[in-house]
Coordinates of C-alpha atoms and ligand atoms in Angstrom, one line a residue:
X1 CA 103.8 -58.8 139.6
X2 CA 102.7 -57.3 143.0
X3 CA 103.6 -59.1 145.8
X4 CA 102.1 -58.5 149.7
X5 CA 104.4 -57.0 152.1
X6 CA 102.6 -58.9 154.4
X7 CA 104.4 -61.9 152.7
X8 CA 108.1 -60.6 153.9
X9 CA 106.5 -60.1 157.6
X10 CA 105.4 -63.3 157.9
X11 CA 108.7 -64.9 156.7
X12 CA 110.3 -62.2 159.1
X13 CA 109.0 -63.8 161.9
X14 CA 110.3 -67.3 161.6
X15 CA 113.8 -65.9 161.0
X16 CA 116.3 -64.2 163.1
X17 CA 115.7 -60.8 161.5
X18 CA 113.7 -58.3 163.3
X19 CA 109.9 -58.1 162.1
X20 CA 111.2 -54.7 160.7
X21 CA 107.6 -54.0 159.4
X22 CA 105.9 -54.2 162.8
X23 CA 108.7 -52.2 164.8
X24 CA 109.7 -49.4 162.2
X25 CA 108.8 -46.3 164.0
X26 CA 106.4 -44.9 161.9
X27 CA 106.0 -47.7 160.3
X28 CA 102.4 -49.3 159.4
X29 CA 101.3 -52.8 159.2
X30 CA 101.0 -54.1 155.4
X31 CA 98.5 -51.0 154.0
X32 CA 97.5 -52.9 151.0
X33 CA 96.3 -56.5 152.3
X34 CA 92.9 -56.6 151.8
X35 CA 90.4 -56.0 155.3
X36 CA 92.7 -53.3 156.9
X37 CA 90.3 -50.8 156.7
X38 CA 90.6 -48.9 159.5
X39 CA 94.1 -47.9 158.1
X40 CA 92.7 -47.0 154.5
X41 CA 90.1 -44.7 156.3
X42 CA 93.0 -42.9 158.1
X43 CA 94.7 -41.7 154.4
X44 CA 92.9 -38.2 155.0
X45 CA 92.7 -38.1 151.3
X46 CA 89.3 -37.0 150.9
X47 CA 87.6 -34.6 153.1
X48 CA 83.5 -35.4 153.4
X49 CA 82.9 -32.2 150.8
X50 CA 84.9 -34.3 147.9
X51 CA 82.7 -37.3 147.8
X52 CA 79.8 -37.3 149.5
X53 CA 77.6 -39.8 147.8
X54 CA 81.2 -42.0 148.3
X55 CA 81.1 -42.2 152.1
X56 CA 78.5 -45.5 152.6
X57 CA 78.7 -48.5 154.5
X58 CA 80.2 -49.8 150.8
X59 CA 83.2 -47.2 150.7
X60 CA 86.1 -49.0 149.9
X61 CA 89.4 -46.9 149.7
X62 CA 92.6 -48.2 148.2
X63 CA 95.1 -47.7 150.9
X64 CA 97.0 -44.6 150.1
X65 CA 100.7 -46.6 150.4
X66 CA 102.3 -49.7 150.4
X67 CA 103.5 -49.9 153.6
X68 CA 107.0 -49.9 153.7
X69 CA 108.3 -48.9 156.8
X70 CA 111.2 -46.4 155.4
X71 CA 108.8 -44.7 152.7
X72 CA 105.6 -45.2 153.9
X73 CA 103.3 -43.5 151.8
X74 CA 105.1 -44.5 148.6
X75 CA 102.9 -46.9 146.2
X76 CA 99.4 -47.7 146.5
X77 CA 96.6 -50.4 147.6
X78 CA 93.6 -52.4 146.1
X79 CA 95.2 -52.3 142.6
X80 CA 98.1 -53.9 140.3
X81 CA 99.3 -51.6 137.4
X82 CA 100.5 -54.1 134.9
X83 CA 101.5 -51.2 131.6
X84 CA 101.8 -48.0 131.6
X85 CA 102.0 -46.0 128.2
X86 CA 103.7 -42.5 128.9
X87 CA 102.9 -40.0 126.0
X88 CA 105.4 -36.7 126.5
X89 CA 105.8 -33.9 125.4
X90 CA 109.2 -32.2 126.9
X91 CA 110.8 -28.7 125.9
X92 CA 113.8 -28.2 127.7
X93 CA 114.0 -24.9 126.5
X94 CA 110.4 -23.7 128.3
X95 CA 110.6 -26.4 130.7
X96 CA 107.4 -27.3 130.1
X97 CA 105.7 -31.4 130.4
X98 CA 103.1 -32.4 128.6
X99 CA 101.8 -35.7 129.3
X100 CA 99.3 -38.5 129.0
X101 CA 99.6 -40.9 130.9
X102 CA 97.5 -44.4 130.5
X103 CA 97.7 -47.1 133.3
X104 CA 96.1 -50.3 132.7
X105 CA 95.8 -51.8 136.4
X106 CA 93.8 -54.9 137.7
X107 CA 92.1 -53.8 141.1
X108 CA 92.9 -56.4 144.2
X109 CA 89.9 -55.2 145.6
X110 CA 86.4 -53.7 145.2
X111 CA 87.6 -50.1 144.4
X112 CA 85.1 -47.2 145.6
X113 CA 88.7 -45.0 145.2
X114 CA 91.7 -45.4 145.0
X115 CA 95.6 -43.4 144.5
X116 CA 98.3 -42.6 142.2
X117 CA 102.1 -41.2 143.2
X118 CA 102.3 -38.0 141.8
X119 CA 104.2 -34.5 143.3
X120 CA 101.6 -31.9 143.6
X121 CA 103.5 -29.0 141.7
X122 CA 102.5 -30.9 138.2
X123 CA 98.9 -30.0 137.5
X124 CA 96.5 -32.6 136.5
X125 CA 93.9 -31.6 133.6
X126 CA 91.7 -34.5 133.7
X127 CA 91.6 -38.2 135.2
X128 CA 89.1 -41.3 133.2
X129 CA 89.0 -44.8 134.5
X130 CA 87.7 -46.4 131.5
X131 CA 86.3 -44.1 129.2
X132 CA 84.5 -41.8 132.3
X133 CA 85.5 -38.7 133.6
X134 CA 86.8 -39.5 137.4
X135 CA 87.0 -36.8 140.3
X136 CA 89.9 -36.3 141.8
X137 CA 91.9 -34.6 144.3
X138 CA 95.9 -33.7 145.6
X139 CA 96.8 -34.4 149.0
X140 CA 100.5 -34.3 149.3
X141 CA 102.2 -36.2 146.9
X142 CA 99.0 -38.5 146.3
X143 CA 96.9 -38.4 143.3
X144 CA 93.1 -39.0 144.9
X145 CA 90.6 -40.8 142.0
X146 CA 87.2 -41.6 142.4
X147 CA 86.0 -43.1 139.8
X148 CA 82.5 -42.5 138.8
X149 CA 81.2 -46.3 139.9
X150 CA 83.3 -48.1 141.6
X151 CA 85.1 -50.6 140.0
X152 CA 84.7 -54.4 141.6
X153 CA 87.4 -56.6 142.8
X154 CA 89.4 -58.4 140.7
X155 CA 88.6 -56.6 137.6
X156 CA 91.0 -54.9 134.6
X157 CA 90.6 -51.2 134.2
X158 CA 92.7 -48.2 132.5
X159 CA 93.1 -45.1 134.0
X160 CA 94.0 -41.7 132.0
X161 CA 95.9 -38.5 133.3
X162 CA 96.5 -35.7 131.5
X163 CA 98.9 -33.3 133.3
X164 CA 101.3 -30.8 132.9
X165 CA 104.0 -28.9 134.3
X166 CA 107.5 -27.8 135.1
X167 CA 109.1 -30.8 136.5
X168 CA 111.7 -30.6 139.0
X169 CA 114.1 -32.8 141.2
X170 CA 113.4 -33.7 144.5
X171 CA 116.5 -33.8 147.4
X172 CA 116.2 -37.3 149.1
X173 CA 116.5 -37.5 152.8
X174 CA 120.4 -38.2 152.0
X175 CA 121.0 -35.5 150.2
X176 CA 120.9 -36.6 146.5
X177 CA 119.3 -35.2 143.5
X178 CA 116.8 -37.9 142.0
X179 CA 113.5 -37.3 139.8
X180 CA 113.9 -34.8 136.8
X181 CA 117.1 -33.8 137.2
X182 CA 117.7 -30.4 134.7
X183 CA 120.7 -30.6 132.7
X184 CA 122.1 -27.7 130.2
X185 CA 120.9 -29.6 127.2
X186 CA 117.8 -31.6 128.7
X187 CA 117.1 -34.3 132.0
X188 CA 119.1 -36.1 133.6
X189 CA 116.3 -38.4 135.0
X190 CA 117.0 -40.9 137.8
X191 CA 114.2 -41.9 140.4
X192 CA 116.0 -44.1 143.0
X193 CA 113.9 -44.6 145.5
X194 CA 111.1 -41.8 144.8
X195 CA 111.6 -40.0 141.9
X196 CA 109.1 -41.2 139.5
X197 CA 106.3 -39.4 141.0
X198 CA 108.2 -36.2 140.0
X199 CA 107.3 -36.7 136.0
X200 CA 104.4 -39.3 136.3
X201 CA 101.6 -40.7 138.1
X202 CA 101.7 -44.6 139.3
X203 CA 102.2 -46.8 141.9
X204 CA 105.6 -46.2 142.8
X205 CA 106.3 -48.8 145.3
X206 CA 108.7 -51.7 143.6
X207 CA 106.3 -54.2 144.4
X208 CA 104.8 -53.2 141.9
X209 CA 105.9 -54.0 138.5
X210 CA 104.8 -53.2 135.5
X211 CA 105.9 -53.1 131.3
X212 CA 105.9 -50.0 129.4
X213 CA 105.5 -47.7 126.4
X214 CA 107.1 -44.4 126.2
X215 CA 106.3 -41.8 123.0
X216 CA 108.6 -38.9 123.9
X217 CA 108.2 -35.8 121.9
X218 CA 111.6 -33.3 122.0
X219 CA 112.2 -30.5 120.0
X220 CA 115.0 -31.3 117.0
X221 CA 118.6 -31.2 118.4
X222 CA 117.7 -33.3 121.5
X223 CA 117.1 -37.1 121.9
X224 CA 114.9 -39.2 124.3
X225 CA 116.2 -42.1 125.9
X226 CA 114.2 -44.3 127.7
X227 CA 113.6 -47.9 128.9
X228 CA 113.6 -51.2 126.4
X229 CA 113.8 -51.0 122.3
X230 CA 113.7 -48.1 120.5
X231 CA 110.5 -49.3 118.2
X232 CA 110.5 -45.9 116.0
X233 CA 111.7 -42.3 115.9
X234 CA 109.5 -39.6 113.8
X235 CA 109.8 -36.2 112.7
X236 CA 107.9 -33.6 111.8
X237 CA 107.2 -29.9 112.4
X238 CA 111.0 -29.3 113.9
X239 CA 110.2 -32.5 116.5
X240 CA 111.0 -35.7 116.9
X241 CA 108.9 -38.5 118.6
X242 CA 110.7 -41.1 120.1
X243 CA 109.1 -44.2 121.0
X244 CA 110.4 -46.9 123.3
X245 CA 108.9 -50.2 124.7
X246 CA 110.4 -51.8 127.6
X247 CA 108.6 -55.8 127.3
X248 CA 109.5 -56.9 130.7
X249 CA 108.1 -56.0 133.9
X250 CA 109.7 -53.2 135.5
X251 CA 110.2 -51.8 138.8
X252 CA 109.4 -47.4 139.0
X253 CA 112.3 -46.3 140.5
X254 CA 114.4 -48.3 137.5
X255 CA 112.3 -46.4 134.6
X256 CA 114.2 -43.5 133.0
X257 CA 112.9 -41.1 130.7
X258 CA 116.2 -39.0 129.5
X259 CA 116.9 -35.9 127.5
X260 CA 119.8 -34.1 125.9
X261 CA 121.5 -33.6 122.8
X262 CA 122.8 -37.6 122.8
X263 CA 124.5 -39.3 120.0
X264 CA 122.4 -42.1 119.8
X265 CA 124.2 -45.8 118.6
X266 CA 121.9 -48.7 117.8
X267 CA 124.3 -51.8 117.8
X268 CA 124.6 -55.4 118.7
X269 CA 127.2 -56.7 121.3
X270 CA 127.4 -60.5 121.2
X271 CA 124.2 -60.9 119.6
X272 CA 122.3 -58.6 122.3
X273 CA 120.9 -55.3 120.9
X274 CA 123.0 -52.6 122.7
X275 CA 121.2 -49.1 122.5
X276 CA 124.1 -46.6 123.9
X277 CA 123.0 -42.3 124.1
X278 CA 126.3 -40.2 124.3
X279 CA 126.7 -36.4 125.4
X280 CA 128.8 -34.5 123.2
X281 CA 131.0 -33.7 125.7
X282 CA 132.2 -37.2 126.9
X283 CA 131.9 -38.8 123.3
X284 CA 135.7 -39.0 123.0
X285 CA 135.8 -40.9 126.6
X286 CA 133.3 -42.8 126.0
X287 CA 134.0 -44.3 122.1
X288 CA 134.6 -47.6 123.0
X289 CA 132.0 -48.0 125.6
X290 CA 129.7 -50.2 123.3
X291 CA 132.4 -52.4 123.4
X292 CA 133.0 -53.1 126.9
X293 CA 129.6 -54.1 127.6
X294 CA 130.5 -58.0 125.8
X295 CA 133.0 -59.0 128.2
X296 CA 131.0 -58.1 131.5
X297 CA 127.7 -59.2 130.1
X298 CA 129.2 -62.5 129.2
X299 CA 131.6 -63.1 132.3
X300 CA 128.7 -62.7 134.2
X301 CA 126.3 -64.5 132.5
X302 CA 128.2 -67.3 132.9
X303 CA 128.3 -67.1 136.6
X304 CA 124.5 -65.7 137.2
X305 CA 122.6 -67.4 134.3
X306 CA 121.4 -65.7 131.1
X307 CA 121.3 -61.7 130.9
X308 CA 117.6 -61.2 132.0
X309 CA 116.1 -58.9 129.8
X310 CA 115.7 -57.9 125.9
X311 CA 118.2 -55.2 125.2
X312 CA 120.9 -53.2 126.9
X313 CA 123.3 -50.1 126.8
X314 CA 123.7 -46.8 128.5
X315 CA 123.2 -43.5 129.1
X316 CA 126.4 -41.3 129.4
X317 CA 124.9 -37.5 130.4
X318 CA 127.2 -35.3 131.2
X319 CA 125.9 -33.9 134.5
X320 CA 128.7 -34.1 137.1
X321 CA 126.4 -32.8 139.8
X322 CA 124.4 -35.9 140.1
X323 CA 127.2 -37.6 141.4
X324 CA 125.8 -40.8 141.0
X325 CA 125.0 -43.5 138.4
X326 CA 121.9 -45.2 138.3
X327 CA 121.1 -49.4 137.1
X328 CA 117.6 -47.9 135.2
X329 CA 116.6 -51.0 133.7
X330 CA 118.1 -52.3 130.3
X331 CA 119.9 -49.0 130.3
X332 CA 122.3 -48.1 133.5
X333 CA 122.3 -44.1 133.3
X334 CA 125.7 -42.1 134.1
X335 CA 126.9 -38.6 134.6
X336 CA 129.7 -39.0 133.1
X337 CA 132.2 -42.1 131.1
X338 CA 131.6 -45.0 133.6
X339 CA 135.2 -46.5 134.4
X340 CA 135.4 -51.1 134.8
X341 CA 134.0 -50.7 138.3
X342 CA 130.9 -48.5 138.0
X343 CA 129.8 -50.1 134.4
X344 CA 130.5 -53.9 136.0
X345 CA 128.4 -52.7 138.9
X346 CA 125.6 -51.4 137.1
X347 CA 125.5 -54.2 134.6
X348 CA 125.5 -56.6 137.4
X349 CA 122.4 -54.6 138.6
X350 CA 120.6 -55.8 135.9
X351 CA 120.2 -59.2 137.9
X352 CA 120.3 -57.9 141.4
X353 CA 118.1 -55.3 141.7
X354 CA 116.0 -55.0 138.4
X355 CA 115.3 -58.6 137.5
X356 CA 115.0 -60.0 141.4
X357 CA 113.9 -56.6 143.1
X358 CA 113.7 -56.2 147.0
X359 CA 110.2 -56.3 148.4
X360 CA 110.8 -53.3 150.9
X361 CA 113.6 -50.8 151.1
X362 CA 115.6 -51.9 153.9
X363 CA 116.4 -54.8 151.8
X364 CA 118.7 -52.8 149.5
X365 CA 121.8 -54.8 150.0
X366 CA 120.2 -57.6 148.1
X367 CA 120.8 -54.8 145.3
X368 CA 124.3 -53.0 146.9
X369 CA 125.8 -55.5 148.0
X370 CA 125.4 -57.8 145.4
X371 CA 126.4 -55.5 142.8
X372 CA 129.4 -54.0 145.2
X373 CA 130.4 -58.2 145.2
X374 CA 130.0 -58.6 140.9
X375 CA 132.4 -55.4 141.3
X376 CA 135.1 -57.5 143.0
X377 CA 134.8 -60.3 140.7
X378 CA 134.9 -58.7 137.5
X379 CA 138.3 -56.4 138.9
X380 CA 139.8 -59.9 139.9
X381 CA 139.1 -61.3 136.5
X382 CA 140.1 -58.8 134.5
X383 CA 143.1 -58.7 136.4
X384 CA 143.0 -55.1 138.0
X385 CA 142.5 -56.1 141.7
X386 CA 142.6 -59.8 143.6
X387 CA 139.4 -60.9 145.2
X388 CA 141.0 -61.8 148.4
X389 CA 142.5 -58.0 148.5
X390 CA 139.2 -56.5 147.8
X391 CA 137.6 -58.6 150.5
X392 CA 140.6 -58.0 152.7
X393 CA 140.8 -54.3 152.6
X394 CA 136.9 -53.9 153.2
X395 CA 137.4 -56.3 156.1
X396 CA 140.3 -54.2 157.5
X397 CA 138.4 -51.4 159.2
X398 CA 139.4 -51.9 163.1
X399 CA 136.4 -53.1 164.8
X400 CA 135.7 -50.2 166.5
X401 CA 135.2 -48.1 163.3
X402 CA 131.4 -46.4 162.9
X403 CA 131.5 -48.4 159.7
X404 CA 130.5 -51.8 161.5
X405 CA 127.6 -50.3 163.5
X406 CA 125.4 -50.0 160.4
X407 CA 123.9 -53.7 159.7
X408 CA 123.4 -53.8 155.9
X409 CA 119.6 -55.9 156.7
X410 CA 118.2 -52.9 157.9
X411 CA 120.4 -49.9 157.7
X412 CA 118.2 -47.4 159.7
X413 CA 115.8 -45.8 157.3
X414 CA 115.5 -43.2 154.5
X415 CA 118.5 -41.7 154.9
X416 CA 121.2 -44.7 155.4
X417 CA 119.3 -46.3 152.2
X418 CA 123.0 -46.2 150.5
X419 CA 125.2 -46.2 153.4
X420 CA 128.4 -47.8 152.9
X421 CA 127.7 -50.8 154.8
X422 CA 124.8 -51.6 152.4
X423 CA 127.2 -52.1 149.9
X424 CA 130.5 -53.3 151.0
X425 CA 129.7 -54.8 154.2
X426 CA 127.1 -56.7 151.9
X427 CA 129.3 -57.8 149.3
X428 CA 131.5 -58.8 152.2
X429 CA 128.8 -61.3 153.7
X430 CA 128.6 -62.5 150.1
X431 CA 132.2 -63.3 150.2
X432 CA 132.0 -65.0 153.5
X433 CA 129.1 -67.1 152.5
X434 CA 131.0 -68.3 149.5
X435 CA 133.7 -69.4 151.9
X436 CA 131.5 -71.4 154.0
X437 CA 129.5 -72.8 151.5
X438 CA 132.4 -73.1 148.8
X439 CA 132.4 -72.0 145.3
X440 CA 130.2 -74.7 143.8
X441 CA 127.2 -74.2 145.9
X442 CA 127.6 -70.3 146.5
X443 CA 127.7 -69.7 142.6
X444 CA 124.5 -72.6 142.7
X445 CA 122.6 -70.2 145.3
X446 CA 123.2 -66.9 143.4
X447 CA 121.5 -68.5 140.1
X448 CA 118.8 -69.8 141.6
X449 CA 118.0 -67.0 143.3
X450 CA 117.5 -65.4 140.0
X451 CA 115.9 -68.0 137.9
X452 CA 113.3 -68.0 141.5
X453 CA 112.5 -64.7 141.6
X454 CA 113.3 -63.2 138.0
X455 CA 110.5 -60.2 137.0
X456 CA 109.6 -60.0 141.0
X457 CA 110.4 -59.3 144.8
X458 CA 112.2 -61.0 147.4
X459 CA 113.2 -60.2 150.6
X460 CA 116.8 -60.9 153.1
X461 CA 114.5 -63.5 155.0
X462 CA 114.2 -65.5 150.9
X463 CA 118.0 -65.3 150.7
X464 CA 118.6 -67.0 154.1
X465 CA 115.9 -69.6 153.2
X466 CA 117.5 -70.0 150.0
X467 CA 121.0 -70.3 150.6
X468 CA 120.0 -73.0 153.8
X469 CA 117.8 -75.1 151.4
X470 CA 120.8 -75.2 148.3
X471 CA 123.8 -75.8 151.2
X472 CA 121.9 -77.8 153.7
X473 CA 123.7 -75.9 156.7
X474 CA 122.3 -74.1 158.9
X475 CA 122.8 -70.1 158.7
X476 CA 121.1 -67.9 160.8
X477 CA 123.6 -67.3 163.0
X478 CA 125.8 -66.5 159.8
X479 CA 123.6 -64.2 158.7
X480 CA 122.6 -62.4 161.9
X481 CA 126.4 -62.3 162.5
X482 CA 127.3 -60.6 158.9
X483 CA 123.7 -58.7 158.6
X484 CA 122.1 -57.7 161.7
X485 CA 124.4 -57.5 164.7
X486 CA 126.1 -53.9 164.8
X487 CA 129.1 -55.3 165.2
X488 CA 132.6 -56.7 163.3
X489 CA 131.8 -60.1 162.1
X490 CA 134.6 -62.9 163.2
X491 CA 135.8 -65.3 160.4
Ligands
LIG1 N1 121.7 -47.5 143.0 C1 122.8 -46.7 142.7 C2 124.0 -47.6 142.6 O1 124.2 -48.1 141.5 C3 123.1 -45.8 143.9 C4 122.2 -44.6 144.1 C5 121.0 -44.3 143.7 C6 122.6 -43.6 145.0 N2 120.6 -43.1 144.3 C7 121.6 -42.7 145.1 C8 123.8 -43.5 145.8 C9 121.8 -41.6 145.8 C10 123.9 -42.4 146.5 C11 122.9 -41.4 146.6 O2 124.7 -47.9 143.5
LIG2 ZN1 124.4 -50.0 143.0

C-alpha cells in the first residue's frame, strides 16, 4: 500500500500550501523514489570493511528513510513490506524479548541492500532474506541487510530476524512515553509516531502498510493483546500463546502488542466482534464499556460510511503515567476507563487516521482534527454539549492568543506533532467548511474521502482537491485562511 512522497510534493506545488518537503530544514527530497542515488549513497550505513564485494558500479542501496521532512530517517526505500508475522516471546518479570520476526516485502527496486527500523539496544541474532543467511549491520536506529545476492526489482522476498532484548520506551521530542511502555503487570505498548522500532524491525514509515500475524507467548497470569482477531490462545508449560491476525493493511505506529494481567471479553456489539482487555484495577469503571462502543460505532457509521475494518474493542491498561490514549488499529488503547469524549475520539480514529492515513507527518490534523471534530458531534448528539458551543468556545481565543500562530497544515515539526492547534483549530476548519459548503455536501466530502482512500495515504493538498471537486467552489483561500496562515481565521 506504499505510496511515493514524491506524490504529496508534486500535488504540493499546485496548491497554496508550502512544498513543505523541499523547504523543511533538514528535510530531504523523496529518499525512496527510484534514481536518487546520490542520496541512498549518503546513509553512511555501511562503511567499505562491511561489504566489500557490494561496492560496484551495480550497488544499489535502499534509501535508509522515507523522507519525511519531521522524521527523516524513519521508514525505508526500494522495498514494500506487505505482512509481517511477529513471533514473541515476553516475560515481564525478566524483561526479557524474544522474537522472530518474518517480513514478506516486494522490492521497488533492484536491491543490492537495503534497511529495517529497529533501536540498536535490541540485539539481533541472525537476519535470512529467503532462506540465506544475510550480513548485517547497526547504525543508529537502522537495521543494515545485505543480502547475499541481491535481490532484483520488482520481486517478492521474506526477510527473517531473530532478536532479543530488554525493550524500553523511548521519550518523543514532545515529551511523551511511546514504544514499550513498562507497566507493573506487563506493556503498556503505544508507538505514535516512532515507537515500533522499539520491539520490532520494519519499515516504520506510515506509507507503508502492511497486514499482520502476532503469536505472543506470556507467562500464565498475563494476557497479550494485540491488533485484529484473536484466532487461538494455547497453553502449555505455565504459558500461554496468544495469537492474533489483524486482515487489513495497517499502518506501524497503529500496531499494538500489549501485556498485563487483562480480563479478556470476546463479544459482539451490533453484529461487530468487539474484543475488549481490562486491568483489574479499572474493571469496575470500565464494566459497561463493551456497551458503549454500539452507539458511537453506529452514529458514526451513518455519517462516515461503514466501520472500516473486521473487529473492534479496547484496551483499558491501567498506566496513568502515559497520559495519553492511543487509536491502535481495531483496538484504541487507554491508560485508564476512557470517558464519551476520548472513546468517541478514538473510535472516530478508526476512519481518520487508520483506514485513510496521512502520507507525511505534518499532515496530522487529517487524524486530530478530524477526530477532535467526530468529538463535537457525538457530545452534541448525545446531548452533553451543542455543536455551535464546542465550535464557539474553541473559536473564542482572542486573536492575539499563541494558540492561532500554530497552522494545523504544518505545525512546525517533531515536537508540535500534537499541538493543540492540530486538533482543535483542525476540527474548527472542519466546522467552518461545513458551513460554507452546508451539511449535505460537507457530510458527502467526509465519505468520500474515506471510501477514496480507505487501506492508504493522503495528504492536506487531497482534501482541498477533494472537497473543491464534491462542492464546486473554490477553496484555497479557505483553506490557507483556516490551515496555513498563523493567524485568527475571520468567518
Ligand atoms: N493520537 C493520540 C490521540 O488520539 C494522541 C497521541 C499520541 C499523543 N501520542 C501522543 C498526544 C503523545 C500527546 C502526546 O489523540
Ligand atoms: Zn487523536
Amino acid at each position: 500500500m506504499k505510496r511515493l512522497l514524491a506524490l504529496t510534493a508534486v500535488a504540493a506545488l499546485t496548491l497554496p500550501f508550502p512544498p513543505a518537503v523541499a523547504d523543511a530544514p533538514g528535510g530531504q527530497s523523496p529518499a525512496d523514489a527510484p534514481g536518487a542515488p546520490g542520496l541512498a549513497d549518503s546513509s553512511g550505513a555501511q562503511s567499505g570493511a562491511d561489504a566489500p564485494g557490494a561496492q560496484s558500479a551495480a550497488d544499489s542501496p535502499g534509501a535508509q528513510g522515507a523522507g519525511d521532512p519531521y522524521f527523516p530517517a524513519q521508514g525505508n526505500g526500494g522495498y514494500d513490506a506487505r505482512h509481517y508475522d511477529l513471533a514473541l516471546d515476553y516475560d515481564p518479570g525478566t524483561r526479557v524479548l524474544k522474537g522472530t520476526a518474518t517480513i514478506s516485502a516486494h522490492s521497488t527496486q533492484t536491491l543490492t541492500r537495503f534497511n529495517l527500523d529497529l533501536v540498536r539496544s535490541l540485539t539481533v541474532a541472525s537476519v535470512a532474506v529467503d532462506g540465506t543467511k544475510a550480513r548485517f549491520t547497526r547504525q543508529a536506529d537502522e537495521l543494515v541487510v545485505t543480502p547475499a545476492a541481491a535481490i532484483a526489482k520488482g520481486k517478492a522476498f521474506r526477510v527473517v530476524v531473530a532478536y532479543r532484548g530488554k525493550p524500553t520506551h523511548l521519550v518523543d521530542p514532545d515529551g511523551s512515553k511511546e514504544g514499550w511502555v513498562r507497566t507493573p503487570d506487563g506493556v503498556f505498548n503505544a508507538n505514535e509516531p516512532q515507537g515500533a522500532k522499539t520491539w520490532y524491525p520494519g519499515n516504520h514509515h506510515m506509507t507503508d502498510k502492511a497486514r499482520y500475524r502476532f503469536a505472543v507467548t506470556v507467562p500464565n497470569g498475563r494476557v497479550a493483546v494485540a491488533n485484529g482477531e484473536l484466532v487461538s490462545r494455547n497453553t502449555t508449560m505455565g504459558r500461554t500463546t496468544y495469537v492474533w491476525t489483524a486482515k487489513e493493511p495497517m499502518a506501524s505506529y497503529l500496531t499494538t502488542v500489549s501485556i498485563g494481567a487483562f480480563k479478556l471479553t470476546d463479544t459482539k456489539v451490533g453484529g461487530l466482534r468487539t474484543i475488549v482487555a481490562v486491568d483489574p484495577a479499572q474493571a469496575a469503571a470500565a464494566k459497561r464499556l463493551v456497551r458503549r462502543h454500539g452507539p458511537v460505532l453506529a452514529y458514526f457509521s451513518g455519517l462516515f460510511g461503514p466501520y472500516p475494518f473486521s473487529v473492534t474493542g479496547a484496551i483499558v491498561d491501567n498506566a496513568p503515567e502515559v497520559g495519553y490514549a492511543l487509536e491502535t488499529q481495531t483496538r484504541p488503547i487507554y491508560p485508564n476507563n476512557p470517558d464519551d469524549a476520548l472513546l468517541a475520539h478514538e473510535l472516530a480514529h478508526q476512519w481518520f487516521g487508520n483506514a485513510v492515513t496521512p502520507e507525511r507527518w505534518q499532515d496530522i490534523w487529517l487524524n486530530e482534527g478530524f477526530a477532535t471534530y467526530a468529538e463535537w458531534l457525538w457530545a452534541d448528539k448525545r446531548g452533553a454539549t451543542r455543536l455551535s458551543a464546542a465550535f464557539a468556545n474553541a473559536y473564542g481565543r482572542p486573536a492575539d492568543d499563541a494558540f492561532w500562530k500554530t497552522p494545523p497544515a504544518d505545525p512546525g515539526g517533531a515536537k508540535k506533532l500534537f499541538d493543540d492547534a492540530v486538533y482543535s483549530r483542525g476540527a474548527m476548519t472542519l466546522h467552518a467548511l461545513r458551513k460554507k459548503v452546508g451539511d449535505k455536501v460537507f457530510f458527502t466530502i467526509l465519505r468520500t474521502w474515506v471510501s477514496d482512500h480507505k487501506y492508504g495515504n493522503a495528504a492536506t493538498a487531497d482534501f482541498v482537491a477533494l472537497s473543491e471537486k464534491v462542492s464546486g467552489e473554490q477553496l484555497d483561500a479557505f483553506f490557507t485562511a483556516w490551515l496555513v496562515k498563523p493567524v485568527k481565521p475571520a468567518l
